[in-house]
């Protein structure tokens, strides 16, 4: 069992983002349907379909989360953020009925992350969104945990393909724990092994030479 | 849309989840810094205009560019920081001498950082456990015996053990050697720990 030497900055919890987390940076790249509530002069070129020098008030645009967060202001009308389909009433009912059915990778892949971040924009449905996201997690967690603890040395792609990023990370953590335990149980805990990092570098080098 | 190059840098790193270090993207970082400079200058000019001519309707635009500046800053900072985390991992996985291929992937400042990190670690290790210091990069798995059986996976050459004897590490040769001498070579994939 390899102890990790490379420990990347983990994603933030709930509504917080970790500034240096690569995962959070990519999460905040997700696009949201927005509408400008004011005019943005001299930025017309950002909105590709228009040929005006400015972005007019009332323009509908898809903006990345980081920009929506940066521009949104509680007291002033700068930007309004719509809810993506997955967080709206229709889908919320589906999640309520059976959260295990949904392919969260297709609907996300950052379903929980984006759902938590949406709470920054004061939408009247915020408390329902929060409830749904939480209940969905609770509903699905059991299966994720069970499968991560009971699959050894098999192809896990079918189990993993419908999970969102957070669930995938949990699944991997579970697998890692399971493998360590197996290793220890078989008396291989003191077996010295080559560093997986070193082996991966070598594999890459061979692949590059062959190209 | 702004900040696309910056996010690309982050994506490139995130794809290598196992901690591998890709080549330093000098071009990429330069492009992001250039975009930041352009955004900053445009904002400077618009801020002056807003102040002197009272054009407060420029403020949303200024905020927009400012958000982009912050985003670029965040992406570059995270890119550089994550690379340092990977470089730090190299000290623990490879040892204090890095293979040339890996060194080529590092920029001058990163190499300097690696050297400083090595020194800090060495100083710290020397301060531990009395006179000789303690090598904490060893015994990362609980040791069961002082000597272990190893098989050589590739030709390495001559290898001297503590009592002065020289062992010839030829591919497929097997030896019974002190564990502490072999640990690093096993980690580097030169030797294989054989357990019966």
XYZ file of N, CA and C in Angstrom, chain B residues 5-188:
552
model
N -6.986 30.184 -21.291
C -5.647 29.596 -21.225
C -5.317 29.204 -19.792
N -5.714 30.062 -18.865
C -5.431 29.807 -17.445
C -6.084 28.502 -16.995
N -7.344 28.318 -17.374
C -8.051 27.102 -16.975
C -7.444 25.871 -17.643
N -6.940 26.073 -18.864
C -6.312 24.952 -19.571
C -5.096 24.440 -18.796
N -4.343 25.373 -18.203
C -3.182 24.988 -17.397
C -3.627 24.089 -16.249
N -4.700 24.502 -15.603
C -5.213 23.746 -14.455
C -5.709 22.375 -14.909
N -6.397 22.351 -16.035
C -6.928 21.078 -16.546
C -5.808 20.100 -16.843
N -4.742 20.606 -17.427
C -3.593 19.772 -17.780
C -3.056 19.043 -16.539
N -3.017 19.755 -15.429
C -2.512 19.156 -14.198
C -3.527 18.195 -13.587
N -4.771 18.598 -13.608
C -5.795 17.790 -12.956
C -5.949 16.426 -13.620
N -5.667 16.397 -14.936
C -5.749 15.142 -15.684
C -4.739 14.129 -15.143
N -3.592 14.591 -14.654
C -2.577 13.692 -14.116
C -2.788 13.543 -12.626
N -3.799 12.739 -12.282
C -4.183 12.623 -10.883
C -3.199 11.866 -10.027
N -2.259 11.134 -10.656
C -1.349 10.317 -9.852
C -0.148 11.102 -9.344
N -0.048 12.368 -9.683
C 1.047 13.159 -9.150
C 2.219 13.335 -10.091
N 2.071 12.917 -11.339
C 3.163 13.099 -12.302
C 3.357 14.565 -12.630
N 4.597 14.903 -12.950
C 4.895 16.292 -13.261
C 5.047 16.472 -14.766
N 4.131 17.173 -15.424
C 4.327 17.428 -16.856
C 5.333 18.554 -17.060
N 5.743 18.782 -18.291
C 6.695 19.857 -18.573
C 6.094 21.199 -18.183
N 6.945 22.105 -17.730
C 6.476 23.427 -17.321
C 6.015 24.198 -18.541
N 4.811 24.709 -18.467
C 4.263 25.395 -19.622
C 4.635 26.868 -19.598
N 5.850 27.149 -20.030
C 6.351 28.517 -20.006
C 5.456 29.433 -20.847
N 5.118 28.905 -22.038
C 4.242 29.630 -22.954
C 2.895 29.937 -22.324
N 2.317 28.923 -21.709
C 0.985 29.064 -21.114
C 0.973 30.140 -20.050
N 1.950 30.076 -19.152
C 1.999 31.057 -18.069
C 2.201 32.459 -18.642
N 3.060 32.549 -19.649
C 3.323 33.852 -20.260
C 2.047 34.426 -20.861
N 1.273 33.578 -21.547
C 0.035 34.059 -22.162
C -0.937 34.583 -21.112
N -1.026 33.865 -19.992
C -1.953 34.297 -18.940
C -1.509 35.643 -18.387
N -0.199 35.791 -18.164
C 0.296 37.055 -17.622
C 0.049 38.199 -18.605
N 0.174 37.896 -19.896
C -0.090 38.942 -20.892
C -1.552 39.356 -20.876
N -2.431 38.357 -20.742
C -3.853 38.684 -20.688
C -4.142 39.526 -19.454
N -3.493 39.186 -18.350
C -3.706 39.946 -17.120
C -3.252 41.389 -17.296
N -2.118 41.550 -17.967
C -1.597 42.904 -18.189
C -2.586 43.708 -19.022
N -3.119 43.102 -20.076
C -4.066 43.799 -20.944
C -5.328 44.184 -20.177
N -5.857 43.229 -19.386
C -7.061 43.512 -18.609
C -6.812 44.643 -17.625
N -5.659 44.585 -16.978
C -5.328 45.595 -15.977
C -5.265 46.982 -16.610
N -4.580 47.050 -17.761
C -4.436 48.364 -18.412
C -5.777 48.916 -18.879
N -6.631 48.013 -19.417
C -7.950 48.482 -19.836
C -8.736 49.000 -18.638
N -8.618 48.294 -17.523
C -9.350 48.732 -16.338
C -8.811 50.051 -15.791
N -7.493 50.195 -15.808
C -6.891 51.451 -15.351
C -7.487 52.621 -16.126
N -7.501 52.437 -17.432
C -7.989 53.511 -18.297
C -9.484 53.777 -18.043
N -10.264 52.733 -17.878
C -11.704 52.923 -17.638
C -11.964 53.526 -16.264
N -11.154 53.155 -15.277
C -11.323 53.724 -13.935
C -11.065 55.227 -13.979
N -10.002 55.611 -14.685
C -9.704 57.044 -14.819
C -10.849 57.780 -15.476
N -11.368 57.168 -16.541
C -12.469 57.792 -17.262
C -13.694 57.909 -16.353
N -13.968 56.854 -15.599
C -15.133 56.874 -14.717
C -14.989 57.960 -13.664
N -13.761 58.108 -13.167
C -13.530 59.108 -12.113
C -13.595 60.522 -12.669
N -12.844 60.778 -13.740
C -12.745 62.151 -14.237
C -14.013 62.612 -14.939
N -14.684 61.693 -15.629
C -15.878 62.118 -16.342
C -17.158 61.653 -15.674
N -17.016 61.053 -14.491
C -18.196 60.622 -13.744
C -19.012 59.557 -14.450
N -18.342 58.706 -15.224
C -19.094 57.703 -15.986
C -19.242 56.426 -15.167
N -20.209 56.451 -14.285
C -20.380 55.296 -13.408
C -20.937 54.080 -14.150
N -21.417 54.278 -15.358
C -21.932 53.110 -16.092
C -20.817 52.191 -16.585
N -19.575 52.632 -16.400
C -18.439 51.770 -16.749
C -18.137 50.765 -15.654
N -18.735 50.967 -14.495
C -18.389 50.133 -13.342
C -18.668 48.645 -13.551
N -19.810 48.258 -14.108
C -19.996 46.805 -14.344
C -18.890 46.208 -15.200
N -18.457 46.952 -16.212
C -17.383 46.468 -17.084
C -16.090 46.302 -16.311
N -15.813 47.288 -15.447
C -14.590 47.232 -14.648
C -14.635 46.014 -13.728
N -15.788 45.778 -13.135
C -15.936 44.607 -12.259
C -15.737 43.313 -13.034
N -16.255 43.297 -14.251
C -16.118 42.118 -15.109
C -14.642 41.798 -15.336
N -13.900 42.814 -15.757
C -12.468 42.590 -16.024
C -11.738 42.215 -14.747
N -12.144 42.821 -13.632
C -11.500 42.532 -12.358
C -11.709 41.070 -11.966
N -12.928 40.562 -12.191
C -13.202 39.141 -11.918
C -12.285 38.264 -12.751
N -12.063 38.673 -14.005
C -11.191 37.890 -14.885
C -9.748 37.922 -14.393
N -9.324 39.068 -13.911
C -7.975 39.190 -13.370
C -7.801 38.253 -12.180
N -8.789 38.269 -11.282
C -8.718 37.413 -10.105
C -8.702 35.945 -10.507
N -9.472 35.612 -11.517
C -9.551 34.230 -11.983
C -8.209 33.778 -12.537
N -7.595 34.615 -13.360
C -6.283 34.293 -13.916
C -5.268 34.122 -12.808
N -5.333 35.021 -11.847
C -4.408 34.956 -10.719
C -4.574 33.641 -9.972
N -5.821 33.281 -9.728
C -6.097 32.040 -9.002
C -5.559 30.825 -9.750
N -5.821 30.788 -11.057
C -5.409 29.624 -11.852
C -3.889 29.483 -11.884
N -3.195 30.595 -12.084
C -1.733 30.519 -12.145
C -1.172 30.124 -10.786
N -1.707 30.714 -9.717
C -1.238 30.378 -8.369
C -1.441 28.899 -8.088
N -2.620 28.384 -8.428
C -2.916 26.968 -8.185
C -2.018 26.081 -9.034
N -1.767 26.498 -10.282
C -0.899 25.734 -11.186
C 0.497 25.609 -10.590
N 1.060 26.757 -10.186
C 2.411 26.745 -9.640
C 2.465 25.965 -8.336
N 1.462 26.152 -7.483
C 1.464 25.489 -6.182
C 1.340 23.981 -6.329
N 0.437 23.549 -7.183
C 0.245 22.107 -7.361
C 1.509 21.460 -7.919
N 2.207 22.181 -8.783
C 3.464 21.654 -9.329
C 4.490 21.485 -8.211
N 4.529 22.431 -7.296
C 5.456 22.304 -6.174
C 5.099 21.088 -5.329
N 3.828 20.815 -5.148
C 3.428 19.635 -4.394
C 3.915 18.370 -5.084
N 3.862 18.375 -6.413
C 4.342 17.209 -7.157
C 5.853 17.085 -7.059
N 6.530 18.238 -7.107
C 7.988 18.220 -7.025
C 8.406 17.746 -5.649
N 7.681 18.176 -4.631
C 7.973 17.722 -3.281
C 7.825 16.208 -3.187
N 6.782 15.675 -3.812
C 6.568 14.225 -3.804
C 7.743 13.504 -4.444
N 8.383 14.143 -5.422
C 9.523 13.520 -6.096
C 10.661 13.244 -5.128
N 10.861 14.131 -4.172
C 11.949 13.919 -3.209
C 11.691 12.633 -2.427
N 10.430 12.392 -2.106
C 10.093 11.224 -1.297
C 10.042 9.950 -2.124
N 9.714 10.064 -3.397
C 9.585 8.862 -4.221
C 10.877 8.499 -4.930
N 11.580 9.483 -5.440
C 12.790 9.205 -6.213
C 14.048 9.291 -5.366
N 14.010 10.143 -4.358
C 15.233 10.387 -3.606
C 15.761 11.764 -3.953
N 16.997 12.030 -3.564
C 17.486 13.401 -3.748
C 18.094 13.662 -5.120
N 18.282 12.592 -5.891
C 18.796 12.801 -7.246
C 17.688 12.447 -8.237
N 17.266 13.422 -8.994
C 16.181 13.182 -9.927
C 16.711 12.775 -11.297
N 16.003 11.877 -11.976
C 16.418 11.534 -13.340
C 16.311 12.750 -14.257
N 17.172 12.799 -15.253
C 17.231 13.975 -16.141
C 15.897 14.265 -16.800
N 15.202 13.207 -17.198
C 13.916 13.408 -17.873
C 12.972 14.244 -17.022
N 12.953 13.954 -15.732
C 12.072 14.697 -14.831
C 12.581 16.118 -14.637
N 13.905 16.258 -14.534
C 14.472 17.599 -14.332
C 14.127 18.523 -15.488
N 14.069 17.963 -16.694
C 13.742 18.776 -17.873
C 12.342 19.372 -17.789
N 11.486 18.729 -16.996
C 10.124 19.218 -16.906
C 9.991 20.386 -15.940
N 11.092 20.685 -15.226
C 11.017 21.735 -14.225
C 11.654 23.019 -14.739
N 11.086 24.153 -14.371
C 11.707 25.417 -14.742
C 12.804 25.721 -13.719
N 13.620 26.714 -14.017
C 14.777 27.038 -13.165
C 14.365 27.288 -11.723
N 13.285 28.039 -11.532
C 12.856 28.361 -10.175
C 12.422 27.106 -9.423
N 11.808 26.176 -10.134
C 11.354 24.942 -9.494
C 12.531 24.076 -9.082
N 13.573 24.047 -9.910
C 14.775 23.299 -9.555
C 15.389 23.890 -8.295
N 15.428 25.208 -8.257
C 15.957 25.904 -7.084
C 15.128 25.544 -5.850
N 13.801 25.531 -6.006
C 12.921 25.190 -4.897
C 13.202 23.772 -4.419
N 13.400 22.863 -5.357
C 13.686 21.472 -5.014
C 14.971 21.376 -4.198
N 15.988 22.115 -4.623
C 17.250 22.101 -3.883
C 17.078 22.623 -2.462
N 16.321 23.700 -2.341
C 16.062 24.258 -1.014
C 15.282 23.281 -0.161
N 14.315 22.613 -0.770
C 13.499 21.661 -0.014
C 14.358 20.506 0.485
N 15.232 20.018 -0.407
C 16.153 18.942 -0.024
C 16.972 19.348 1.199
N 17.493 20.589 1.136
C 18.338 21.074 2.232
C 17.546 21.155 3.528
N 16.332 21.710 3.448
C 15.499 21.819 4.649
C 15.233 20.454 5.241
N 14.892 19.515 4.371
C 14.585 18.165 4.836
C 15.807 17.539 5.486
N 16.969 17.708 4.856
C 18.196 17.134 5.390
C 18.536 17.743 6.752
N 18.398 19.056 6.855
C 18.666 19.732 8.126
C 17.737 19.194 9.205
N 16.468 19.063 8.831
C 15.496 18.559 9.798
C 15.845 17.138 10.234
N 16.181 16.306 9.276
C 16.458 14.905 9.601
C 17.694 14.777 10.492
N 18.660 15.654 10.255
C 19.869 15.618 11.075
C 19.582 16.021 12.517
N 18.538 16.819 12.694
C 18.244 17.301 14.042
C 17.493 16.284 14.878
N 17.091 15.167 14.244
C 16.284 14.197 14.969
C 17.138 13.128 15.625
N 16.607 12.516 16.640
C 17.153 11.290 17.203
C 18.614 11.268 17.562
N 19.153 12.282 18.187
C 20.529 12.184 18.696
C 21.575 12.477 17.644
N 22.738 11.852 17.746
C 23.911 12.237 16.945
C 23.772 12.056 15.456
N 23.415 10.847 15.043
C 23.456 10.599 13.607
C 22.288 11.183 12.849
N 21.286 11.628 13.552
C 20.093 12.052 12.839
C 19.252 10.852 12.473
N 18.131 11.084 11.847
C 17.227 9.998 11.506
C 16.718 10.189 10.089
N 16.906 9.156 9.261
C 16.447 9.273 7.880
C 14.984 8.861 7.821
N 14.091 9.840 7.804
C 12.675 9.494 7.827
C 12.138 9.104 6.453
N 12.980 9.186 5.424
C 12.503 8.721 4.124
C 12.661 7.198 4.014
N 13.254 6.601 5.054
C 13.397 5.149 5.089
C 12.304 4.545 5.959
N 12.181 3.240 5.876
C 11.233 2.503 6.721
C 9.828 3.059 6.636
N 9.384 3.339 5.427
C 8.034 3.865 5.276
C 7.008 2.765 5.422
N 7.473 1.543 5.366
C 6.593 0.431 5.725
C 7.227 -0.249 6.924
N 6.410 -0.813 7.815
C 6.981 -1.392 9.039
C 7.955 -2.520 8.700
N 9.197 -2.397 9.140
C 10.184 -3.431 8.812
C 9.994 -4.694 9.649
N 10.202 -5.839 9.016
C 10.053 -7.105 9.726
C 11.400 -7.756 10.003
N 12.422 -7.352 9.244
C 13.733 -7.978 9.435
C 14.801 -7.001 8.986
N 16.040 -7.248 9.468
C 17.147 -6.374 9.118
C 17.625 -6.615 7.690
N 17.571 -7.879 7.281
C 18.059 -8.227 5.949
C 16.908 -8.734 5.096
N 16.961 -8.433 3.825
C 15.909 -8.909 2.927
C 16.507 -9.500 1.667
N 15.696 -10.360 1.050
C 16.079 -10.979 -0.216
C 15.613 -10.068 -1.341
N 16.536 -9.733 -2.252
C 16.136 -8.883 -3.379
C 16.605 -9.489 -4.687
N 15.843 -9.208 -5.718
C 16.240 -9.603 -7.070
C 16.443 -8.344 -7.875
N 17.503 -8.372 -8.697
C 17.813 -7.199 -9.496
C 16.975 -7.181 -10.768
N 16.300 -6.080 -11.028
C 15.437 -6.008 -12.203
C 16.151 -5.442 -13.419
N 17.222 -4.717 -13.181
C 17.999 -4.238 -14.315
C 19.441 -4.048 -13.878
N 20.326 -3.966 -14.855
C 21.744 -3.793 -14.555
C 21.952 -2.449 -13.883
N 22.580 -2.495 -12.729
C 22.800 -1.235 -11.995
C 24.287 -0.982 -11.799
N 25.053 -2.067 -11.665
C 26.492 -1.889 -11.483
C 26.914 -2.271 -10.081
N 28.001 -1.673 -9.629
C 28.547 -2.030 -8.329
C 27.844 -1.249 -7.240
N 27.699 -1.939 -6.109
C 26.943 -1.354 -5.005
C 27.680 -1.700 -3.725
N 28.050 -0.692 -2.941
C 28.827 -0.963 -1.740
C 27.933 -0.965 -0.515
N 28.087 -2.022 0.312
C 27.324 -2.038 1.561
C 28.216 -1.589 2.716
N 27.580 -1.356 3.849
C 28.231 -0.683 4.972
C 29.567 -1.278 5.401
N 29.699 -2.628 5.315
C 30.947 -3.210 5.815
C 32.041 -3.199 4.756
N 31.788 -2.537 3.648
C 32.826 -2.415 2.624
C 32.708 -3.375 1.464
N 31.933 -4.460 1.638
C 31.818 -5.417 0.529
C 31.062 -4.797 -0.633
N 31.514 -5.198 -1.819
C 30.883 -4.664 -3.023
C 30.054 -5.763 -3.664
N 28.836 -5.411 -3.999
C 27.928 -6.358 -4.642
C 27.718 -5.905 -6.079
N 27.713 -6.857 -7.003
C 27.457 -6.494 -8.391
C 25.983 -6.717 -8.702
N 25.284 -5.638 -8.969
C 23.858 -5.743 -9.241
C 23.635 -5.917 -10.734
N 23.521 -7.198 -11.118
C 23.272 -7.491 -12.524
C 21.832 -7.964 -12.646
N 21.264 -7.758 -13.812
C 19.860 -8.127 -14.004
C 19.649 -9.597 -13.652
N 18.617 -9.845 -12.874
C 18.201 -11.188 -12.443
C 19.048 -11.797 -11.336
N 20.100 -11.137 -10.900
C 20.871 -11.689 -9.785
C 20.089 -11.478 -8.504
N 20.267 -12.424 -7.566
C 19.561 -12.293 -6.304
C 20.541 -12.109 -5.180
N 20.179 -11.315 -4.194
C 21.097 -11.027 -3.095
C 20.352 -10.956 -1.776
N 21.113 -11.150 -0.694
C 20.556 -11.016 0.652
C 21.247 -9.808 1.261
N 20.508 -8.700 1.344
C 21.157 -7.440 1.689
C 20.458 -6.733 2.833
N 21.170 -5.790 3.479
C 20.531 -5.012 4.541
C 19.375 -4.200 3.962
N 18.291 -4.241 4.694
C 17.088 -3.576 4.239
C 17.281 -2.092 3.971
N 17.986 -1.407 4.879
C 18.093 0.038 4.755
C 18.882 0.476 3.530
N 19.761 -0.394 3.025
C 20.499 -0.038 1.826
C 19.638 -0.185 0.581
N 18.686 -1.120 0.666
C 17.934 -1.468 -0.551
C 16.691 -0.628 -0.770
N 16.209 -0.028 0.309
C 14.887 0.583 0.233
C 14.725 1.528 -0.952
N 15.701 2.408 -1.100
C 15.561 3.386 -2.169
C 15.609 2.738 -3.549
N 16.499 1.741 -3.714
C 16.601 1.084 -5.022
C 15.322 0.305 -5.353
N 14.670 -0.208 -4.305
C 13.403 -0.915 -4.556
C 12.353 0.079 -5.013
N 12.326 1.222 -4.328
C 11.343 2.233 -4.682
C 11.550 2.735 -6.098
N 12.801 2.766 -6.521
C 13.090 3.239 -7.870
C 12.917 2.165 -8.923
